[in-house]
């Protein structure tokens, strides 16, 4: 009987392709998370987060500007959402680099990434995405405990100065997740929507910096060459997930990137997370995983 039930489920899975889509969305979101953690770590490792972030964003905009005429613009219905997304993205990038200037990558990145899916689940109903169920509440509690643990001062000194910036980044990230989840569904094309946002981000950074933007690109040319491949790839992958899955689910899957960030900070950036940091990371990760099934 069990074999018969299993066979029926497999037949239903392959006939409706629901399992394949789910597995593909999972793989796309996790890959997006890894790419996101990687390029953020490169910005942190540069030693000059402000210039490195500028170089990466402007270079990504150049690539997007070259590709956009080929793929065409997104549908006009998505333009207000696209503009809002770019404004939130620029603000997020600015607060992100401030967090990296203020503290450890293995603290700043996980706090901001854990905040986002939790806030998306809480605020999502206002955008018509439904209320969190019992598992969602459990996930929110675990993430909250993890963030509080990150905020606890270590025995040897005060709480990381990166925490306030990371919290603001998390709020802004949740904002553009909800905006993008709506905008990309109206755009008619994930690719054209993502490229348009990336191009606007670069133009916004050029206007915001009012300094030696191209000098930053020259000084950080390696990041300007390779960073956009990771950032654009990460963004386009998660946009596709948000276009096909609830935003809280997509955000939770992608933000398993906080695990990659902790490992990168530890193994490649020479950071030494404390036991409390690992505990906080475990709580936040568990919360994100629980949200996956909420």
Short mmCIF file of C-alpha atoms in Angstrom, two decimals, residues 19-265:
data_model
loop_
_atom_site.label_atom_id
_atom_site.label_comp_id
_atom_site.label_asym_id
_atom_site.label_seq_id
_atom_site.Cartn_x
_atom_site.Cartn_y
_atom_site.Cartn_z
CA UNK A 19 8.43 18.77 -7.58
CA UNK A 20 10.77 19.79 -10.36
CA UNK A 21 9.82 23.46 -10.06
CA UNK A 22 10.19 23.31 -6.28
CA UNK A 23 13.62 21.71 -6.54
CA UNK A 24 14.67 24.22 -9.19
CA UNK A 25 13.49 27.15 -7.06
CA UNK A 26 15.38 25.75 -4.08
CA UNK A 27 18.59 25.36 -6.10
CA UNK A 28 18.23 28.83 -7.65
CA UNK A 29 17.64 30.50 -4.27
CA UNK A 30 20.56 28.77 -2.56
CA UNK A 31 22.89 29.56 -5.49
CA UNK A 32 21.66 33.15 -5.37
CA UNK A 33 22.47 33.24 -1.66
CA UNK A 34 25.98 31.91 -2.20
CA UNK A 35 26.70 34.44 -4.95
CA UNK A 36 25.30 37.25 -2.79
CA UNK A 37 27.48 36.29 0.18
CA UNK A 38 30.52 35.97 -2.09
CA UNK A 39 30.36 39.44 -3.65
CA UNK A 40 29.53 41.03 -0.29
CA UNK A 41 32.57 39.32 1.22
CA UNK A 42 34.70 40.66 -1.62
CA UNK A 43 33.51 44.19 -0.83
CA UNK A 44 34.35 43.70 2.85
CA UNK A 45 37.77 42.18 2.03
CA UNK A 46 38.71 45.13 -0.19
CA UNK A 47 39.59 47.29 2.81
CA UNK A 48 37.59 50.20 1.38
CA UNK A 49 33.94 49.14 1.41
CA UNK A 50 32.69 52.49 0.12
CA UNK A 51 34.83 52.57 -3.04
CA UNK A 52 34.53 48.82 -3.63
CA UNK A 53 30.73 48.90 -3.40
CA UNK A 54 30.65 51.84 -5.80
CA UNK A 55 32.90 50.04 -8.30
CA UNK A 56 30.79 46.90 -8.20
CA UNK A 57 27.42 48.66 -8.53
CA UNK A 58 28.55 50.98 -11.34
CA UNK A 59 30.17 48.13 -13.29
CA UNK A 60 26.98 46.06 -12.94
CA UNK A 61 25.01 49.02 -14.28
CA UNK A 62 27.27 49.22 -17.34
CA UNK A 63 26.68 45.56 -18.11
CA UNK A 64 22.94 45.96 -17.57
CA UNK A 65 22.88 49.01 -19.83
CA UNK A 66 24.53 47.04 -22.64
CA UNK A 67 22.13 44.09 -22.31
CA UNK A 68 18.89 45.99 -21.79
CA UNK A 69 18.48 47.16 -25.43
CA UNK A 70 18.77 43.53 -26.49
CA UNK A 71 16.14 42.13 -24.11
CA UNK A 72 13.85 45.17 -24.20
CA UNK A 73 12.25 47.17 -21.37
CA UNK A 74 9.87 45.70 -18.79
CA UNK A 75 6.12 46.29 -19.07
CA UNK A 76 5.03 49.83 -18.07
CA UNK A 77 2.88 48.44 -15.24
CA UNK A 78 6.07 47.50 -13.41
CA UNK A 79 7.80 50.87 -13.73
CA UNK A 80 6.60 52.38 -10.41
CA UNK A 81 7.68 49.22 -8.61
CA UNK A 82 10.98 49.25 -10.47
CA UNK A 83 11.68 52.82 -9.35
CA UNK A 84 10.77 51.99 -5.76
CA UNK A 85 12.98 48.91 -5.86
CA UNK A 86 15.95 50.90 -7.08
CA UNK A 87 15.50 53.54 -4.38
CA UNK A 88 15.34 50.85 -1.68
CA UNK A 89 18.27 48.97 -3.22
CA UNK A 90 20.49 52.06 -3.24
CA UNK A 91 19.63 52.79 0.39
CA UNK A 92 20.34 49.14 1.25
CA UNK A 93 23.73 49.20 -0.46
CA UNK A 94 24.69 52.39 1.39
CA UNK A 95 23.74 50.99 4.82
CA UNK A 96 25.41 47.68 3.95
CA UNK A 97 28.77 49.28 3.28
CA UNK A 98 28.42 51.34 6.47
CA UNK A 99 27.89 48.10 8.38
CA UNK A 100 31.01 46.60 6.79
CA UNK A 101 33.01 49.69 7.71
CA UNK A 102 31.81 49.44 11.31
CA UNK A 103 32.23 45.76 12.17
CA UNK A 104 32.87 42.14 11.28
CA UNK A 105 31.36 40.64 8.14
CA UNK A 106 30.37 37.50 10.06
CA UNK A 107 28.15 39.67 12.30
CA UNK A 108 26.86 42.40 9.98
CA UNK A 109 25.81 40.15 7.10
CA UNK A 110 23.93 37.44 9.07
CA UNK A 111 21.95 40.01 11.09
CA UNK A 112 20.74 41.86 8.01
CA UNK A 113 19.95 38.69 6.08
CA UNK A 114 18.06 37.04 8.96
CA UNK A 115 15.93 40.14 9.48
CA UNK A 116 14.67 40.27 5.91
CA UNK A 117 12.59 37.05 5.62
CA UNK A 118 11.15 37.57 9.10
CA UNK A 119 9.94 41.06 8.23
CA UNK A 120 8.67 39.90 4.83
CA UNK A 121 6.51 37.29 6.54
CA UNK A 122 5.14 39.86 9.01
CA UNK A 123 4.47 42.62 6.47
CA UNK A 124 3.64 40.34 3.53
CA UNK A 125 -0.12 40.22 4.26
CA UNK A 126 -0.33 43.95 3.53
CA UNK A 127 0.81 43.09 0.00
CA UNK A 128 -1.68 40.23 -0.31
CA UNK A 129 0.74 37.38 0.40
CA UNK A 130 -1.08 35.80 3.38
CA UNK A 131 -0.52 35.59 7.13
CA UNK A 132 2.17 33.41 8.74
CA UNK A 133 1.02 30.11 10.21
CA UNK A 134 2.31 28.38 13.38
CA UNK A 135 5.58 27.35 11.74
CA UNK A 136 6.04 30.90 10.56
CA UNK A 137 5.69 32.16 14.11
CA UNK A 138 8.27 29.62 15.31
CA UNK A 139 10.65 30.77 12.60
CA UNK A 140 10.15 34.40 13.54
CA UNK A 141 10.88 33.65 17.21
CA UNK A 142 14.07 31.77 16.36
CA UNK A 143 15.29 34.58 14.12
CA UNK A 144 14.45 37.13 16.81
CA UNK A 145 16.45 35.17 19.39
CA UNK A 146 19.35 34.92 16.96
CA UNK A 147 19.38 38.66 16.31
CA UNK A 148 19.20 39.37 20.05
CA UNK A 149 22.15 37.02 20.61
CA UNK A 150 24.15 38.86 17.95
CA UNK A 151 23.38 42.10 19.81
CA UNK A 152 24.69 40.83 23.15
CA UNK A 153 28.04 42.49 23.92
CA UNK A 154 31.02 40.08 24.04
CA UNK A 155 32.90 39.76 27.36
CA UNK A 156 35.87 41.67 25.95
CA UNK A 157 34.06 44.74 24.66
CA UNK A 158 30.90 46.54 23.53
CA UNK A 159 28.33 45.32 21.04
CA UNK A 160 29.49 45.56 17.44
CA UNK A 161 28.95 49.00 15.92
CA UNK A 162 27.79 47.20 12.78
CA UNK A 163 24.56 46.00 14.42
CA UNK A 164 22.48 49.20 14.02
CA UNK A 165 23.44 49.48 10.35
CA UNK A 166 22.74 45.78 9.83
CA UNK A 167 19.27 46.13 11.37
CA UNK A 168 18.45 49.07 9.09
CA UNK A 169 19.76 47.05 6.14
CA UNK A 170 17.45 44.19 7.08
CA UNK A 171 14.42 46.48 7.13
CA UNK A 172 15.31 47.99 3.75
CA UNK A 173 15.99 44.54 2.29
CA UNK A 174 12.54 43.36 3.35
CA UNK A 175 11.11 46.41 1.62
CA UNK A 176 12.64 45.70 -1.75
CA UNK A 177 11.84 41.98 -1.48
CA UNK A 178 8.15 42.85 -1.25
CA UNK A 179 8.41 45.51 -3.96
CA UNK A 180 10.35 43.22 -6.32
CA UNK A 181 8.00 40.30 -5.71
CA UNK A 182 5.16 42.45 -7.04
CA UNK A 183 7.10 44.35 -9.70
CA UNK A 184 8.69 41.34 -11.37
CA UNK A 185 5.28 39.68 -11.79
CA UNK A 186 4.05 42.77 -13.65
CA UNK A 187 7.20 43.20 -15.74
CA UNK A 188 6.62 40.37 -18.19
CA UNK A 189 10.32 39.50 -18.06
CA UNK A 190 12.53 38.74 -15.09
CA UNK A 191 15.61 39.60 -17.12
CA UNK A 192 14.45 43.04 -18.29
CA UNK A 193 13.20 43.95 -14.81
CA UNK A 194 16.44 42.91 -13.10
CA UNK A 195 18.65 44.66 -15.64
CA UNK A 196 16.58 47.84 -15.36
CA UNK A 197 16.89 47.93 -11.57
CA UNK A 198 20.65 47.30 -11.79
CA UNK A 199 21.09 50.11 -14.30
CA UNK A 200 19.12 52.55 -12.13
CA UNK A 201 21.17 51.50 -9.11
CA UNK A 202 24.38 52.44 -10.90
CA UNK A 203 23.01 55.79 -12.06
CA UNK A 204 21.82 56.48 -8.53
CA UNK A 205 25.24 55.67 -7.10
CA UNK A 206 26.96 57.99 -9.58
CA UNK A 207 24.62 60.82 -8.59
CA UNK A 208 24.92 60.02 -4.89
CA UNK A 209 28.70 59.80 -4.69
CA UNK A 210 29.52 63.01 -6.61
CA UNK A 211 33.15 62.02 -6.37
CA UNK A 212 35.75 59.96 -8.15
CA UNK A 213 33.36 57.22 -9.24
CA UNK A 214 35.48 56.05 -12.14
CA UNK A 215 38.58 56.22 -9.96
CA UNK A 216 36.89 53.74 -7.63
CA UNK A 217 36.23 51.47 -10.60
CA UNK A 218 39.89 51.66 -11.66
CA UNK A 219 41.22 51.02 -8.14
CA UNK A 220 38.94 48.02 -7.66
CA UNK A 221 38.98 46.77 -11.23
CA UNK A 222 39.03 43.10 -10.22
CA UNK A 223 35.83 43.53 -8.25
CA UNK A 224 34.41 45.66 -11.07
CA UNK A 225 35.07 42.78 -13.51
CA UNK A 226 34.01 39.79 -11.44
CA UNK A 227 31.65 41.33 -8.87
CA UNK A 228 28.84 42.13 -11.34
CA UNK A 229 28.80 38.53 -12.54
CA UNK A 230 28.00 37.43 -8.99
CA UNK A 231 25.67 40.31 -8.11
CA UNK A 232 23.67 40.25 -11.35
CA UNK A 233 23.53 36.45 -11.29
CA UNK A 234 22.35 36.46 -7.69
CA UNK A 235 19.70 39.11 -8.31
CA UNK A 236 18.30 37.58 -11.50
CA UNK A 237 18.10 34.14 -9.91
CA UNK A 238 16.18 35.37 -6.87
CA UNK A 239 13.89 37.51 -9.02
CA UNK A 240 12.90 34.37 -10.88
CA UNK A 241 12.20 32.66 -7.55
CA UNK A 242 10.11 35.61 -6.33
CA UNK A 243 8.16 35.54 -9.58
CA UNK A 244 7.24 31.89 -9.06
CA UNK A 245 7.03 31.48 -5.26
CA UNK A 246 5.74 33.42 -2.23
CA UNK A 247 8.24 36.17 -1.30
CA UNK A 248 8.70 35.00 2.30
CA UNK A 249 9.61 31.53 1.03
CA UNK A 250 12.01 32.92 -1.56
CA UNK A 251 13.64 35.27 0.94
CA UNK A 252 14.02 32.49 3.50
CA UNK A 253 15.64 30.17 0.97
CA UNK A 254 18.02 32.83 -0.31
CA UNK A 255 19.02 33.99 3.13
CA UNK A 256 20.58 30.68 3.96
CA UNK A 257 23.42 32.82 2.57
CA UNK A 258 24.11 33.84 6.16
CA UNK A 259 25.71 30.41 6.63
CA UNK A 260 28.01 31.02 3.66
CA UNK A 261 28.81 34.46 5.06
CA UNK A 262 29.85 33.10 8.45
CA UNK A 263 32.08 30.48 6.85
CA UNK A 264 33.63 33.02 4.46
CA UNK A 265 34.26 35.43 7.32
#
